[in-house]
CSV table of C-alpha atoms in Angstrom, one decimal:
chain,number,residue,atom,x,y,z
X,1,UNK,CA,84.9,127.4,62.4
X,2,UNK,CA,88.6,127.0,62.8
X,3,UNK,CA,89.4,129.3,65.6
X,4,UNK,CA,86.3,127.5,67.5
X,5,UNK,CA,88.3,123.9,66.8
X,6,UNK,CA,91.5,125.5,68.1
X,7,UNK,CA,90.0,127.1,71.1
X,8,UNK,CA,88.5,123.9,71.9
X,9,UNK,CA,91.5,121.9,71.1
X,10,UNK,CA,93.1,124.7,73.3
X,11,UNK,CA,90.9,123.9,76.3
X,12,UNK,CA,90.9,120.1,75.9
X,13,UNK,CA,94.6,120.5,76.2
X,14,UNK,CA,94.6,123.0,79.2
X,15,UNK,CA,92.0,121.0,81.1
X,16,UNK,CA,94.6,117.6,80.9
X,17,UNK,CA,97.5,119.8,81.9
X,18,UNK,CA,96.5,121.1,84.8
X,19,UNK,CA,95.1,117.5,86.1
X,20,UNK,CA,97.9,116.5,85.7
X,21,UNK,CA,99.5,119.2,87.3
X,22,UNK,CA,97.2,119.3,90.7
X,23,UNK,CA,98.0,115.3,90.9
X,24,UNK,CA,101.6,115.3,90.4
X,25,UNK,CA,102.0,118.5,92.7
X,26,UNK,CA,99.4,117.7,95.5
X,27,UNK,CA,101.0,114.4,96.0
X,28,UNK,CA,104.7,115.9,96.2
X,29,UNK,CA,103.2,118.4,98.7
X,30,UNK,CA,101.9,115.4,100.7
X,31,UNK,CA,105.1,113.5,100.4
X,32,UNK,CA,107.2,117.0,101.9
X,33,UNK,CA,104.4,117.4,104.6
X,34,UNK,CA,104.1,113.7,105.9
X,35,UNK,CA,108.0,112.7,105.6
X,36,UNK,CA,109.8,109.5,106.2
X,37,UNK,CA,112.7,109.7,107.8
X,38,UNK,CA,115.2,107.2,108.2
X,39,UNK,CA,115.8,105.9,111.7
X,40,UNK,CA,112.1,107.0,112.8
X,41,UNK,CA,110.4,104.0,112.2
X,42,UNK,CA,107.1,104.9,114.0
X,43,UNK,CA,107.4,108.5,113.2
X,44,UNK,CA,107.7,106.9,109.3
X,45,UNK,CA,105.1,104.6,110.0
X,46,UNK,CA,102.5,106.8,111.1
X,47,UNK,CA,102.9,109.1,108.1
X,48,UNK,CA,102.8,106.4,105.8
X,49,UNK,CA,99.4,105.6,107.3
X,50,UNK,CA,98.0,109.3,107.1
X,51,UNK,CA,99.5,109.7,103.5
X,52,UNK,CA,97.0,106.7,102.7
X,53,UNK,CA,94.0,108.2,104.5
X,54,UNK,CA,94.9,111.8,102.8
X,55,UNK,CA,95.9,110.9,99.3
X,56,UNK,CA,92.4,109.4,98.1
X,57,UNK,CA,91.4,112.5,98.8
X,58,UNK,CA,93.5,114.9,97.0
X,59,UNK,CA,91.8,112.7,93.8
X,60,UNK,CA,88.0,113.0,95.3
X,61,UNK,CA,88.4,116.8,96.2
X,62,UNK,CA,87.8,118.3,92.5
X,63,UNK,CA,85.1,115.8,92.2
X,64,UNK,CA,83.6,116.2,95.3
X,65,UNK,CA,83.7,120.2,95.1
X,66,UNK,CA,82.6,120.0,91.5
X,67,UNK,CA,79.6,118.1,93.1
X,68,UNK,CA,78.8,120.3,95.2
X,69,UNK,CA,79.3,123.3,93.5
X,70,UNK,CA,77.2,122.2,90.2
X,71,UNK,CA,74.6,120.3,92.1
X,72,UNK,CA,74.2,120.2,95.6
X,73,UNK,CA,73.9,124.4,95.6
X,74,UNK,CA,71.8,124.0,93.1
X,75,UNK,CA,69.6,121.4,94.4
X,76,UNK,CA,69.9,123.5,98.1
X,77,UNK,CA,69.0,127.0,96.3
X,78,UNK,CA,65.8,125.7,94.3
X,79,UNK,CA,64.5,124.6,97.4
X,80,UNK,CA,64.9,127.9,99.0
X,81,UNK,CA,63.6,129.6,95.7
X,82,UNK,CA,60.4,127.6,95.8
X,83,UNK,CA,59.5,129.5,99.0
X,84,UNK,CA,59.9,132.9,97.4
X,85,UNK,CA,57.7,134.9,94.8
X,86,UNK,CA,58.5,135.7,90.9
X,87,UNK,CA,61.6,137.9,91.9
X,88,UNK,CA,62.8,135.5,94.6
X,89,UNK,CA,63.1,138.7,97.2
X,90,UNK,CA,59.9,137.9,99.1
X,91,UNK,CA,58.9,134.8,101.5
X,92,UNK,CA,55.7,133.5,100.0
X,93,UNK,CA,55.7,130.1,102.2
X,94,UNK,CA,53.7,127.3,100.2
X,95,UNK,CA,52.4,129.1,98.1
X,96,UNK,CA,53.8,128.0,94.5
X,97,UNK,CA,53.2,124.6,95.6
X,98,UNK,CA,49.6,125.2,96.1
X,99,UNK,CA,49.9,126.7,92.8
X,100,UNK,CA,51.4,124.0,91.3
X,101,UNK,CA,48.9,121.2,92.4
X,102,UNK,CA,45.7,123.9,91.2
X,103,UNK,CA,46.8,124.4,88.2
X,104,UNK,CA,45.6,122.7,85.3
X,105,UNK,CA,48.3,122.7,82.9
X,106,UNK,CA,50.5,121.5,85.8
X,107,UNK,CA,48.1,118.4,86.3
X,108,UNK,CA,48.1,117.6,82.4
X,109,UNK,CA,51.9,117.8,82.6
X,110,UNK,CA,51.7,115.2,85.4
X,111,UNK,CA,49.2,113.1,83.6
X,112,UNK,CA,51.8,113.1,80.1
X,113,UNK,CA,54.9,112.6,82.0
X,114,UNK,CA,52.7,109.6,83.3
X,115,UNK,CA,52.1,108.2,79.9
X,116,UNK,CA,55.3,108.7,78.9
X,117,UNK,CA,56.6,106.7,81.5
X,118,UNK,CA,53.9,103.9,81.3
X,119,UNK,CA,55.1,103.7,77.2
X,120,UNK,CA,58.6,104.9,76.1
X,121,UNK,CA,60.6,102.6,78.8
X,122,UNK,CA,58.7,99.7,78.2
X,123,UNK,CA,58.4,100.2,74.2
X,124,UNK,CA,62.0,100.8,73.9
X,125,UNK,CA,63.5,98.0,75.7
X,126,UNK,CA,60.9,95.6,74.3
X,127,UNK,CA,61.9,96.4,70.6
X,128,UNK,CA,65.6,96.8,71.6
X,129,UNK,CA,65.4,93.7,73.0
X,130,UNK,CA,63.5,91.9,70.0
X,131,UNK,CA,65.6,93.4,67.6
X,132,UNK,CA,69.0,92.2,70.0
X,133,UNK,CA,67.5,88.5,69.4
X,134,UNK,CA,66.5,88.7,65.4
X,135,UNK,CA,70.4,90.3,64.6
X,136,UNK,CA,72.0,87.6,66.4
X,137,UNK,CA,70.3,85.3,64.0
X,138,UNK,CA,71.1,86.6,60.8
X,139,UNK,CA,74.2,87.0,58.6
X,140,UNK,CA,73.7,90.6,58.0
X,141,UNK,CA,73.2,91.6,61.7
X,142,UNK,CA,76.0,93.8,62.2
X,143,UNK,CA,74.6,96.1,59.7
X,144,UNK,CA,70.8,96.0,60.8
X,145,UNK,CA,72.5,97.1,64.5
X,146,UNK,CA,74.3,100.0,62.8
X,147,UNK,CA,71.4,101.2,61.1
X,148,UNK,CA,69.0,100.8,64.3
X,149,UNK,CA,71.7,102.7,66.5
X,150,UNK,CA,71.8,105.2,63.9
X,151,UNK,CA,69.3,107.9,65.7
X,152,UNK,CA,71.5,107.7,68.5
X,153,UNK,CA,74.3,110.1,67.2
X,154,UNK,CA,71.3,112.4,66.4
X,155,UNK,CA,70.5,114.8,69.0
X,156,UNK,CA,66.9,115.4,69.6
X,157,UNK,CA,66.4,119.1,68.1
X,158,UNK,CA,67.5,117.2,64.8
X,159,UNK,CA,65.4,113.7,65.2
X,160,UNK,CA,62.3,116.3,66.0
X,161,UNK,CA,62.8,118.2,62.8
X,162,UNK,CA,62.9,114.8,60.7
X,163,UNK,CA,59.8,113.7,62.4
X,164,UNK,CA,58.0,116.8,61.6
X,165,UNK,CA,58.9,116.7,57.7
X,166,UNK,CA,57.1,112.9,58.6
X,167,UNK,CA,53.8,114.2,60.5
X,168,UNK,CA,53.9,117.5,58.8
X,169,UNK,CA,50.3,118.6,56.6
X,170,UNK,CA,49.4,120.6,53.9
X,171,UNK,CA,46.0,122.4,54.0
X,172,UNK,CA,43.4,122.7,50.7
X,173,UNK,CA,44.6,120.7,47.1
X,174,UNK,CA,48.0,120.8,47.8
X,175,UNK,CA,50.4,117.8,47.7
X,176,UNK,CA,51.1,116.5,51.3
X,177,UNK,CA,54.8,115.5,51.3
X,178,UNK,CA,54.7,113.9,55.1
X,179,UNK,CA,55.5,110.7,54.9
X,180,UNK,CA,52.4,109.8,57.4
X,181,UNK,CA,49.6,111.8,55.6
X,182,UNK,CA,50.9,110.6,52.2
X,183,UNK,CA,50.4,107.1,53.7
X,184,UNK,CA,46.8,108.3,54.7
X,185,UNK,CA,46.0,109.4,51.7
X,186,UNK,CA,47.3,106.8,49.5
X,187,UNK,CA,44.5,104.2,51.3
X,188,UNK,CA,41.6,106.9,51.0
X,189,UNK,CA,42.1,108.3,54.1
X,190,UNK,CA,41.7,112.0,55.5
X,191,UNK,CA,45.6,113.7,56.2
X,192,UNK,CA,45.6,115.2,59.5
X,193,UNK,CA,47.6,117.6,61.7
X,194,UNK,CA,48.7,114.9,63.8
X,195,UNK,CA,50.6,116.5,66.4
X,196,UNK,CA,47.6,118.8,67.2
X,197,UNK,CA,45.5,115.8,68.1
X,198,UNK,CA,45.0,115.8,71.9
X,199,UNK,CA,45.6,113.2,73.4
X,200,UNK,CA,47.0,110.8,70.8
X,201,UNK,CA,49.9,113.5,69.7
X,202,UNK,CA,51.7,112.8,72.9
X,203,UNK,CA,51.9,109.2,71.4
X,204,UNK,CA,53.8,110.6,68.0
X,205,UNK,CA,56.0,112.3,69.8
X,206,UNK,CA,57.3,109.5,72.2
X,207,UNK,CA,57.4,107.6,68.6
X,208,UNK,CA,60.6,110.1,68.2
X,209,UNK,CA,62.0,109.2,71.5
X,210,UNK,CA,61.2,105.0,70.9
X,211,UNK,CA,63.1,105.5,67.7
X,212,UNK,CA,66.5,107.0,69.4
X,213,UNK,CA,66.4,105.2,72.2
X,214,UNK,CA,66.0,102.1,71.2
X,215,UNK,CA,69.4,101.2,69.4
X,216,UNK,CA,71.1,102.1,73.2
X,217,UNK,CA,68.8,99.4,74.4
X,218,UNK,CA,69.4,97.0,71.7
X,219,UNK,CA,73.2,97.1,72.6
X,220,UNK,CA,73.4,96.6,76.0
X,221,UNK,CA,70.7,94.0,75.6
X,222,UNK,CA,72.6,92.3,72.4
X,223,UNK,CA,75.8,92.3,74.7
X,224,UNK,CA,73.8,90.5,77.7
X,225,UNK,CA,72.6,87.8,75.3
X,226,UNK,CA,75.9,87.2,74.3
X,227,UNK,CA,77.0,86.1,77.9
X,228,UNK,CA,74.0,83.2,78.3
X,229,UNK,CA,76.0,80.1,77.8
X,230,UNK,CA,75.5,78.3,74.8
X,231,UNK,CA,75.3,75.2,76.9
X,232,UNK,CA,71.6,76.4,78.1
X,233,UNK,CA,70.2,76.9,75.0
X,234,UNK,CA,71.3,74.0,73.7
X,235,UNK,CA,69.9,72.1,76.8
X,236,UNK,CA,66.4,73.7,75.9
X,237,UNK,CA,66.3,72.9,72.2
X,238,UNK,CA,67.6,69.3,73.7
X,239,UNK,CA,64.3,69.5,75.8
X,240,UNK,CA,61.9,70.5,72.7
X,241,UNK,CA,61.7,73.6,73.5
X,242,UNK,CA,60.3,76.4,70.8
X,243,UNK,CA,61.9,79.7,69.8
X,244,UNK,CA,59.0,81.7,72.1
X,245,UNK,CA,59.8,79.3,74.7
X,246,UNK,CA,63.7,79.8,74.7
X,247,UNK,CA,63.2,83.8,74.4
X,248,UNK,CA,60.9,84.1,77.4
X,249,UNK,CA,62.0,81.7,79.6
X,250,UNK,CA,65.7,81.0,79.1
X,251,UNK,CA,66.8,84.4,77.5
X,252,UNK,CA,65.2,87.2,79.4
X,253,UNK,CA,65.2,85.8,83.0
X,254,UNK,CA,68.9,85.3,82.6
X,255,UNK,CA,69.3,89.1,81.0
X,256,UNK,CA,66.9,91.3,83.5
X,257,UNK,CA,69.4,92.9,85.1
X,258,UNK,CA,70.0,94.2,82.3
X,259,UNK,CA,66.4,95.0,80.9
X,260,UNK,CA,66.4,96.9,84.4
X,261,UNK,CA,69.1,99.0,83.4
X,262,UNK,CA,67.9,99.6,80.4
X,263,UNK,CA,64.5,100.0,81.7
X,264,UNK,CA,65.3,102.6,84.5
X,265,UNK,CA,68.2,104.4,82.0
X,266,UNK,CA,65.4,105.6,79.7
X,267,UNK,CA,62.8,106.0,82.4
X,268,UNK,CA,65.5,108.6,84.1
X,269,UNK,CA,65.4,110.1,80.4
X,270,UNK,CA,61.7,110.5,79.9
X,271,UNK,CA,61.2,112.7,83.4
X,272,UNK,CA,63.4,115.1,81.6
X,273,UNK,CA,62.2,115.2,78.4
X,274,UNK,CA,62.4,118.6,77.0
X,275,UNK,CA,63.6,119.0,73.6
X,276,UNK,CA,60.7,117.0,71.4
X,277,UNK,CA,58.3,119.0,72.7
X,278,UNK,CA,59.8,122.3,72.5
X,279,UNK,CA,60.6,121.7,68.8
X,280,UNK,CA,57.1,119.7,68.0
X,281,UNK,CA,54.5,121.5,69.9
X,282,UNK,CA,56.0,123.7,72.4
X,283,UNK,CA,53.6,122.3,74.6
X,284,UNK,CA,50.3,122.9,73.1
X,285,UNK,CA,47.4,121.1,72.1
X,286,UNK,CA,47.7,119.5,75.8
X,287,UNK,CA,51.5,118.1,75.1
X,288,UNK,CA,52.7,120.0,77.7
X,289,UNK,CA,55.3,117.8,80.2
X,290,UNK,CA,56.6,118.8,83.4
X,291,UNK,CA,60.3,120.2,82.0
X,292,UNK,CA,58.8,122.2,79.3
X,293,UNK,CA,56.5,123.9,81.9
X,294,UNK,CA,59.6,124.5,84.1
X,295,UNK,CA,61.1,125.8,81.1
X,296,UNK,CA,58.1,128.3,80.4
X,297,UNK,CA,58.0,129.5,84.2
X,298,UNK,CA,61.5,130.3,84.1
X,299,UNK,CA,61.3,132.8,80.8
X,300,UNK,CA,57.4,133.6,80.5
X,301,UNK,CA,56.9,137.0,81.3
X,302,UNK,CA,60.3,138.0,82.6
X,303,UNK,CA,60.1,134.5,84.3
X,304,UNK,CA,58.9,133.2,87.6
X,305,UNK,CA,61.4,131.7,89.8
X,306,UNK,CA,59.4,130.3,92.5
X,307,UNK,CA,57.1,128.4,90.2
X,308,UNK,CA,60.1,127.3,87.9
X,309,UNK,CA,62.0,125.7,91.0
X,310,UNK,CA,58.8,124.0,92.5
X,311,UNK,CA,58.4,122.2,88.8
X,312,UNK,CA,62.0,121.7,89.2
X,313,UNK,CA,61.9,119.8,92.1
X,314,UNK,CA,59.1,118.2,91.8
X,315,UNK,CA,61.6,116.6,88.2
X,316,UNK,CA,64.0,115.5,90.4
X,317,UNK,CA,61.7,114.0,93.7
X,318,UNK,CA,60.6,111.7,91.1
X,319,UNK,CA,64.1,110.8,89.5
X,320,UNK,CA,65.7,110.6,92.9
X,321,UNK,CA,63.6,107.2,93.8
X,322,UNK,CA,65.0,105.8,90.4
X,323,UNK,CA,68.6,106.9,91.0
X,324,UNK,CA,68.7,105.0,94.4
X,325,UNK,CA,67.2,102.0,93.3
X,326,UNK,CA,69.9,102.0,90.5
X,327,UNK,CA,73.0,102.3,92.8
X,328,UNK,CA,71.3,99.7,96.2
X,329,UNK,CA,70.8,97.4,92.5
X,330,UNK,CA,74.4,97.9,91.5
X,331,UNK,CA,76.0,97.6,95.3
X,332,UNK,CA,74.0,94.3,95.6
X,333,UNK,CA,74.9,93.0,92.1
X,334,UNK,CA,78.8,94.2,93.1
X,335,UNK,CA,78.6,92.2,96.7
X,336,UNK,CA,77.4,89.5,95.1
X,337,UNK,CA,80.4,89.2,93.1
């Protein structure tokens, strides 16, 4: 445990160095390569003027070849893969993606990505931003935050595991100790294995999403209802206006920006939901979505990398739309200002 900390402290420390050290060097480079000399005012003049066009540079190139290197080629060589068989040596043309749209666990992946995005976005930034509103109101909303944002700093291999001591079953007389089937049982009801329920297990497990997610909506949501003037909610109550009235008409038309963001962060999240399902179901009992089959197709059988990179890019086709509407949002928002 210790020598992991140092090794990690090591690295943090390396990392900031040598930052450090290609700004502070690159730019004396610059400075000895485009010189100003004294006397040459247009010679100076002119360097001055390519220093400025070079130096932004020298600060996007790590970036910029970072980018490319960790996701460009990556995006570039999936797309090539997609065209090859299992091994990626042979040209199979289309093939995997006529795969893809014939198979049936594919099109059940599709269909569960699909409810997941028709009910975790929405879910999560309704309750973020109901519970945003009810905080603001009470003494004790500081701690009702903390305690909602809670699941946050839990990654998802861990909130899975909880859930499952909540859903989980015990066959014949024995004692069920989930918290769900205890509930069951303690109003005459049958326990269940719930995550085994086609269909309706997809919905428990996007419960485990809705729970973590939801305290990151609640605080960007809480912090855009701070910034509505005072004035117009005065104005309203002035007016006769009810607490529904105030929330839907005066509070969220004057925060959707922000419910987009919100909504669009966590719709981005959902495409590449992996880890719930892996640790609940692994994909059975028709749970399977479309990064767990990826995630299958890359392993199964000594793996299959033309059907793993058609999955992949189908993942990121459908994320890319989202991405751009994000950033034309944000440039618009920006010239507005």
């Amino acid at each position: 445990m210790l020598s992991q900390i140092v090794s990690a402290l090591g690295v943090v420390v390396v990392a900031v160095f040598a930052c450090s050290a290609y700004f502070y060097f690159s730019n004396k480079i610059l400075d000895l390569a485009l010189p100003v000399k004294d006397g040459d005012i247009r010679s100076a003049a002119r360097n001055l003027n390519r220093r400025a066009m070079i130096r932004p540079w020298l600060f996007l190139g790590p970036a910029l070849f970072l980018l490319i290197v960790y996701l460009v080629y990556p995006v570039v060589a999936t797309l090539i893969l997609s065209f090859y068989d299992r091994s990626g040596e042979q040209f199979v043309g289309f093939a995997n993606y006529q795969w893809a749209f014939g198979d049936r666990e594919f099109r059940q992946s599709i269909f569960n990505n699909i409810l997941w995005l028709a009910v975790v976005p929405a879910a999560c930034t309704f309750f973020g931003l109901v519970i945003a509103v009810m905080t603001d109101r009470i003494w004790w909303g500081n701690i009702a935050k903390s305690i909602v944002f809670m699941p946050m700093a839990i990654s998802f291999v861990g909130a899975s595991v909880i859930w499952k001591f909540i859903y989980e079953f015990r066959g014949g007389n024995d004692t069920q100790i989930g918290l769900l089937n205890a509930i069951v049982q303690l109003f005459g009801g049958t326990p269940q294995v719930w995550i085994s329920v086609p269909f309706w297990n997809n919905f428990f497990l996007m419960v485990i999403l809705i729970w973590i997610q939801t305290g990151f909506a609640m605080v960007i949501l809480s912090a855009a209802l701070r910034g509505i003037p005072e004035e117009t909610i005065e104005a309203a109550v002035i007016d006769g206006a009810n607490g529904w009235q105030i929330f839907w008409r005066i509070m969220v038309p004057q925060v959707w920006g922000s419910i987009a963001v919100v909504w669009t962060t966590i719709t981005i999240l959902v495409l590449k939901v992996f880890d719930i399902v892996l640790t609940m179901t692994n994909g059975q009992w028709n749970s399977m979505v479309l990064a767990n089959l990826m995630f299958n197709w890359m392993f199964r059988g000594g793996g299959d990398s033309g059907r793993s990179a058609v999955i992949a890019l189908i993942i990121m086709l459908a994320v890319t739309p989202i991405m751009v509407w994000n950033v034309r949002r944000a440039n618009r928002e920006l010239g507005g200002h």
